[in-house]
Short mmCIF file of N, CA and C in Angstrom, two decimals:
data_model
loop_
_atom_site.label_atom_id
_atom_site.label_comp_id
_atom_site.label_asym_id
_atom_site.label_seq_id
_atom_site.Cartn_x
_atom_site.Cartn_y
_atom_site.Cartn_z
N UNK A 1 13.59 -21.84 -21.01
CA UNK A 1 14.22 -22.09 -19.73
C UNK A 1 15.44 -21.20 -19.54
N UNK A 2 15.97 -20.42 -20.59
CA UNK A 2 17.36 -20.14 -20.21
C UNK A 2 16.86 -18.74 -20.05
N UNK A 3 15.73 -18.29 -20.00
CA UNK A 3 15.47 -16.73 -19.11
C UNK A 3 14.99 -16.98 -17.96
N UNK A 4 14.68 -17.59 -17.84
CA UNK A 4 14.26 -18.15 -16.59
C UNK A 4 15.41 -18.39 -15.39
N UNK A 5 16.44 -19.39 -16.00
CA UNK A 5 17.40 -19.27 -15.49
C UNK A 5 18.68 -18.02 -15.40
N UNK A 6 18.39 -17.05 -16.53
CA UNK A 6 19.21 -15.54 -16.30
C UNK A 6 18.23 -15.02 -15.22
N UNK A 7 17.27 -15.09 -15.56
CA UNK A 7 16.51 -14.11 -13.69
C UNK A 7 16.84 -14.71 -13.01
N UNK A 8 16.95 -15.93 -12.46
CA UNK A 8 16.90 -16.44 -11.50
C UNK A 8 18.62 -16.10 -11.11
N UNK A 9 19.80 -15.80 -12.03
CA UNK A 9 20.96 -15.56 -11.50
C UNK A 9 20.80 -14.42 -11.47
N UNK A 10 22.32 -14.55 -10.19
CA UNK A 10 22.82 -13.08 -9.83
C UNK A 10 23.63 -12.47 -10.31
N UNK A 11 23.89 -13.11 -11.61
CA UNK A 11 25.56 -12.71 -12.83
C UNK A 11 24.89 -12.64 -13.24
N UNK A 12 24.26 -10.78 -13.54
CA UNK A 12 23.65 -10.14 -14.91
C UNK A 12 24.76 -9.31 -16.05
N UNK A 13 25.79 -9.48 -15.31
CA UNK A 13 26.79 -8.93 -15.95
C UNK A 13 26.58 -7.99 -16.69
N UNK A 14 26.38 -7.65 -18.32
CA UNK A 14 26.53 -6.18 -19.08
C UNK A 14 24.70 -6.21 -18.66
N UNK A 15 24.15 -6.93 -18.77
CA UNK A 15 22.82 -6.22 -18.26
C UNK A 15 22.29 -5.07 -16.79
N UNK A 16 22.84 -5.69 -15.85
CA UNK A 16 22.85 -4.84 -14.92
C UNK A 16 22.73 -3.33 -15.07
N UNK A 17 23.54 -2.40 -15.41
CA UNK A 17 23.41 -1.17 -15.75
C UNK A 17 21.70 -0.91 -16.26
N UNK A 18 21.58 -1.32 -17.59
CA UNK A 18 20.26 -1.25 -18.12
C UNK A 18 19.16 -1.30 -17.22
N UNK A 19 19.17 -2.60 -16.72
CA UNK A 19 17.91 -3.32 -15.62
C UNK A 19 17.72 -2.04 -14.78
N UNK A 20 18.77 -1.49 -13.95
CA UNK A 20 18.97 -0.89 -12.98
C UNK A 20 17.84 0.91 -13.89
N UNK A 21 18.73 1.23 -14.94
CA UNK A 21 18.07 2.65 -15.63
C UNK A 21 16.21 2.36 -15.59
N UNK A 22 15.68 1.01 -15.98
CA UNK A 22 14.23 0.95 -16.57
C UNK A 22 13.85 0.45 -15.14
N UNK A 23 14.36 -0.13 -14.33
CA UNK A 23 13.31 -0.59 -13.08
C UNK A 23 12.95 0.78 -11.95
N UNK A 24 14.50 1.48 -11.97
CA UNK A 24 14.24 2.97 -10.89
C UNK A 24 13.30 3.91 -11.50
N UNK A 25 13.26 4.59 -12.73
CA UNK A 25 12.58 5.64 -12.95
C UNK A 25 10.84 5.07 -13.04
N UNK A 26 10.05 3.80 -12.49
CA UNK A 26 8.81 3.71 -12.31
C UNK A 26 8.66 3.61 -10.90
N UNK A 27 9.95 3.98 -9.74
CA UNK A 27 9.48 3.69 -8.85
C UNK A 27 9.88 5.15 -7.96
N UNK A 28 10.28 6.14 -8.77
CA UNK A 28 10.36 7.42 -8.48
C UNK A 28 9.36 8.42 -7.86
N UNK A 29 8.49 8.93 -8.34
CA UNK A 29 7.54 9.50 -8.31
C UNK A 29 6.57 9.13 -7.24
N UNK A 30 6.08 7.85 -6.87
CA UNK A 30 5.51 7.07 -5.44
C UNK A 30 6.49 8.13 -4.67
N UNK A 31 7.12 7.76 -4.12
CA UNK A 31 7.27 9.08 -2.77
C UNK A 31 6.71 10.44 -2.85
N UNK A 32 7.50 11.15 -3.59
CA UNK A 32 6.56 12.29 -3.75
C UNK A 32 5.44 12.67 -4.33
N UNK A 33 4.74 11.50 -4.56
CA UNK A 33 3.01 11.49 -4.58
C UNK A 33 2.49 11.64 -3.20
N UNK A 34 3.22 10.44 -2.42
CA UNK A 34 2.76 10.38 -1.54
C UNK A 34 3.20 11.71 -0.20
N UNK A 35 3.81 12.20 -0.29
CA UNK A 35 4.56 13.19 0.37
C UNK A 35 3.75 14.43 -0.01
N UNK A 36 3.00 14.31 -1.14
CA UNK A 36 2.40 15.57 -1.73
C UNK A 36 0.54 15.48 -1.07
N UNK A 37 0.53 13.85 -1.45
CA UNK A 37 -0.98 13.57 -0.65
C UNK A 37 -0.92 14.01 0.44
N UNK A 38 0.30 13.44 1.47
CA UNK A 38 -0.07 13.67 2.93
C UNK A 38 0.04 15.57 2.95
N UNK A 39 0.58 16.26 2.72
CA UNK A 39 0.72 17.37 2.47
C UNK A 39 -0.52 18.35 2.51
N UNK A 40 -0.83 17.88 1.58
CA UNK A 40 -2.37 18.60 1.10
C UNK A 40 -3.48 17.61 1.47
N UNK A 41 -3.48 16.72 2.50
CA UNK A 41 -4.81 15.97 3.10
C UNK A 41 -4.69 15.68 4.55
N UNK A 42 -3.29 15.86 4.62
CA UNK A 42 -2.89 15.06 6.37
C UNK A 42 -2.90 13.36 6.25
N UNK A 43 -2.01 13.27 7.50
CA UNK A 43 -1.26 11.45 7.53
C UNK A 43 -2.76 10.81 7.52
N UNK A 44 -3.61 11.51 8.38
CA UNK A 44 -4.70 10.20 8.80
C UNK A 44 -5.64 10.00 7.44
N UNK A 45 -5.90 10.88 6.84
CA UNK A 45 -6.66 10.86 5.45
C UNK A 45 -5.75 10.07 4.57
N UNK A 46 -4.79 10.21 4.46
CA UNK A 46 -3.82 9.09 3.50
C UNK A 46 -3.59 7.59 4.30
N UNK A 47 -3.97 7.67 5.40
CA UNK A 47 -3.53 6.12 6.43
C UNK A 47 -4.95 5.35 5.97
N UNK A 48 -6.20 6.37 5.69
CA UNK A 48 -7.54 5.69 5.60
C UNK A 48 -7.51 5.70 4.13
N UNK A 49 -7.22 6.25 3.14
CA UNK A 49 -7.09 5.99 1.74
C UNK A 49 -5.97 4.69 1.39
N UNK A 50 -4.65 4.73 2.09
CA UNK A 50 -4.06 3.63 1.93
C UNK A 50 -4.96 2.11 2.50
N UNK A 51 -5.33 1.86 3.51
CA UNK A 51 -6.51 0.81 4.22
C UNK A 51 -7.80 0.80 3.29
N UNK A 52 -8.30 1.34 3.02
CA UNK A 52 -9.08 1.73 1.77
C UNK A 52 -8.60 0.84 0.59
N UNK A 53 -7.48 1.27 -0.08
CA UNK A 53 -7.07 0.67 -0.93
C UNK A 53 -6.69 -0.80 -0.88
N UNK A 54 -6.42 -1.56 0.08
CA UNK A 54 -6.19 -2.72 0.64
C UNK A 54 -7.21 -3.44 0.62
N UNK A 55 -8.06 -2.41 1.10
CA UNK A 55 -9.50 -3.40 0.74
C UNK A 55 -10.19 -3.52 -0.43
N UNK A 56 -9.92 -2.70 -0.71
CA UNK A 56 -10.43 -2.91 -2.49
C UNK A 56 -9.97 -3.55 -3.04
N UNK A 57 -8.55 -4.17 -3.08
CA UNK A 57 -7.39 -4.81 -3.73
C UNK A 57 -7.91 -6.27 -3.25
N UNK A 58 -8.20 -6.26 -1.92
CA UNK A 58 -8.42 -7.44 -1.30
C UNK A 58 -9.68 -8.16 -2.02
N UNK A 59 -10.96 -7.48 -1.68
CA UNK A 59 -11.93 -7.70 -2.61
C UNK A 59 -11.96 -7.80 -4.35
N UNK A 60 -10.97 -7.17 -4.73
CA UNK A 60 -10.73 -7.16 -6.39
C UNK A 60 -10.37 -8.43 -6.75
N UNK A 61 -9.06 -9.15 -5.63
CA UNK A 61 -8.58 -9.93 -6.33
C UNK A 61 -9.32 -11.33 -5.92
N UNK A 62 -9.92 -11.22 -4.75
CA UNK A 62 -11.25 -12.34 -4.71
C UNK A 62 -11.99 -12.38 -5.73
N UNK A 63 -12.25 -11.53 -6.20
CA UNK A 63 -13.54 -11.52 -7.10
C UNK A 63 -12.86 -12.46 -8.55
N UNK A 64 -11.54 -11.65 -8.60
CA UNK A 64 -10.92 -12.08 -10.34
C UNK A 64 -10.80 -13.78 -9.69
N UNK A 65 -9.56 -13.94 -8.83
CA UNK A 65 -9.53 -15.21 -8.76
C UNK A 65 -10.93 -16.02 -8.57
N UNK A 66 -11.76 -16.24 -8.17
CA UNK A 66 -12.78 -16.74 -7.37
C UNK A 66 -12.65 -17.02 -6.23
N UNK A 67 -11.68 -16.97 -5.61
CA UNK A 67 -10.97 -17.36 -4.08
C UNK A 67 -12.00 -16.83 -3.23
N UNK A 68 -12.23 -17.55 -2.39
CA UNK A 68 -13.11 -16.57 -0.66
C UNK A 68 -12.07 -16.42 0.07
N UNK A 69 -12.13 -15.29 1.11
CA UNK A 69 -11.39 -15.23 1.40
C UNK A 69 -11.46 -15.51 2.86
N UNK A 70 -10.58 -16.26 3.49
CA UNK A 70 -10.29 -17.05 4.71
C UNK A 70 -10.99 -16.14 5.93
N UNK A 71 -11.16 -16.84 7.00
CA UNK A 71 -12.00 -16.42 8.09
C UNK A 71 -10.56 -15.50 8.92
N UNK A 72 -9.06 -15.64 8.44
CA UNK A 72 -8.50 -14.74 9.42
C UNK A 72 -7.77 -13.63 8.45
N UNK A 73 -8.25 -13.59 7.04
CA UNK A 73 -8.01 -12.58 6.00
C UNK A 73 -9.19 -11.66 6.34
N UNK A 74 -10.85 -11.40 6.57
CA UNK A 74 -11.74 -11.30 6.99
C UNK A 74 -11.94 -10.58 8.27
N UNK A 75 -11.12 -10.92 9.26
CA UNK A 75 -10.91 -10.63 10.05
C UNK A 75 -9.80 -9.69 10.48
N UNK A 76 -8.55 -9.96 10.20
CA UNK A 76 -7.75 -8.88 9.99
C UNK A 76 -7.93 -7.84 9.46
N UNK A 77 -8.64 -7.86 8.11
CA UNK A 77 -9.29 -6.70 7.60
C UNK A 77 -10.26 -5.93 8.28
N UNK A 78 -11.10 -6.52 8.97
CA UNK A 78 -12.06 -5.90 9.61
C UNK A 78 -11.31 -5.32 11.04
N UNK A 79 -10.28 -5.51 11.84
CA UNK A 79 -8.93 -5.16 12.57
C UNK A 79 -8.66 -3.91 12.28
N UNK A 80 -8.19 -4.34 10.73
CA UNK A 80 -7.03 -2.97 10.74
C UNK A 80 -8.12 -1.74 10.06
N UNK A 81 -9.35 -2.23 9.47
CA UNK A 81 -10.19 -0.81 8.94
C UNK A 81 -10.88 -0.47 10.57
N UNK A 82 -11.19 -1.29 11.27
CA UNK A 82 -11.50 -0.31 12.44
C UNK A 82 -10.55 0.26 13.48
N UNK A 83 -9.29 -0.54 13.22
CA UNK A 83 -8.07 0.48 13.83
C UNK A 83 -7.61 1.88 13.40
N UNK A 84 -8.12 1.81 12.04
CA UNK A 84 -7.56 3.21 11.37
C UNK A 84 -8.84 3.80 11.52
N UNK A 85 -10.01 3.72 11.60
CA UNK A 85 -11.30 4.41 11.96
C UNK A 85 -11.13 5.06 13.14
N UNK A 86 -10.86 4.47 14.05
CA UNK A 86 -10.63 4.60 15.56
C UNK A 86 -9.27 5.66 15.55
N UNK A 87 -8.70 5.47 14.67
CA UNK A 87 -7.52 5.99 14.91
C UNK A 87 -7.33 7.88 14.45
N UNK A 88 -8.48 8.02 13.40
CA UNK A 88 -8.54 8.86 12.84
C UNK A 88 -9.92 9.82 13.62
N UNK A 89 -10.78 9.14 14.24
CA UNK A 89 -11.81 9.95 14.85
C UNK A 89 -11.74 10.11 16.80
N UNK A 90 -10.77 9.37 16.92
CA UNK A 90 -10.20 9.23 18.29
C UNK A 90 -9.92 10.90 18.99
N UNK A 91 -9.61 11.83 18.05
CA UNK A 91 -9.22 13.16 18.35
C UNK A 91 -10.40 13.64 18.32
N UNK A 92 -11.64 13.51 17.73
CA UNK A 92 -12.78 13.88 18.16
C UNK A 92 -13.35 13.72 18.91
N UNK A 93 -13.66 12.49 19.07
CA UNK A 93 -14.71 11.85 20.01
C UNK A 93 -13.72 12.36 21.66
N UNK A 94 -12.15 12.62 22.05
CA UNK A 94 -11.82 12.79 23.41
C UNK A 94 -11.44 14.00 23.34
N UNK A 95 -11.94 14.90 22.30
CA UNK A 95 -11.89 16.48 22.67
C UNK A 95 -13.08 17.23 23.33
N UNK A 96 -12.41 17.93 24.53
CA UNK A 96 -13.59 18.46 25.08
C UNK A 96 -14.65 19.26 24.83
N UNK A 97 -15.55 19.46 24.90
CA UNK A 97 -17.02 20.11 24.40
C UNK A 97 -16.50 21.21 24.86
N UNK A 98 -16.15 22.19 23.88
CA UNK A 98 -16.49 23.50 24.18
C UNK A 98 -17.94 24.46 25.01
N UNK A 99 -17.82 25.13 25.75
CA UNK A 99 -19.02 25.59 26.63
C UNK A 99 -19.65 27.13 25.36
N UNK A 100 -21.00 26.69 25.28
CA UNK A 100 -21.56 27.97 24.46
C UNK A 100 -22.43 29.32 25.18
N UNK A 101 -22.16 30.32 25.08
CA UNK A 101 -22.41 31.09 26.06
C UNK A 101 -24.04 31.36 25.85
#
C-alpha cells in the first residue's frame, strides 16, 4: 500500500528529477517518427494508418479481453474509417477528367 500511496502523491520530492530523466526519453522519438512518416507518405496516408491502427487495437483488445464491443463503439468506428476513406479519396473522385485528344 505505501507505493501505491507514493504514486498516488504529489510530494515526490528527491524522486522527481529521476521520474522526470526515465519517463521523457521513451516519449521522444514519437514526434519525429511521426513527422518523418508524414514526410515521406503525406498527412492522408498517416491519418489512414493512424485509423487503421485504432482498429486493430480496437479489435485486439476485444479479442484478449473477450469483451464485444458495444453497438456505439461499432459504429463510431465504422464513422470515423469511412470519414478518413472519404477524406482521403475525396480529391479524386471531384477532380476533373482530363480531355484525351
Amino acid at each position: 500500500k505505501k507505493k501505491k500511496r507514493e504514486i498516488l502523491s504529489l510530494n515526490w520530492g528527491e524522486k522527481l528529477p529521476s521520474r522526470l530523466f526515465t519517463s521523457a526519453p521513451p516519449s521522444v522519438p514519437r514526434p519525429q517518427l511521426a513527422t518523418m512518416t508524414i514526410k515521406s507518405t503525406g498527412a492522408v496516408t498517416a491519418s489512414v494508418a493512424n485509423t487503421a491502427k485504432r482498429v486493430i487495437v480496437m479489435v485486439y483488445m476485444a479479442a484478449v479481453t473477450g469483451k464485444a464491443l458495444t453497438e456505439e463503439q461499432k459504429i463510431g468506428a465504422g464513422v470515423a474509417i469511412c470519414g478518413v476513406l472519404l477524406y482521403s479519396l475525396i480529391d479524386d473522385l471531384l477532380k476533373p477528367k482530363s480531355k484525351k485528344n
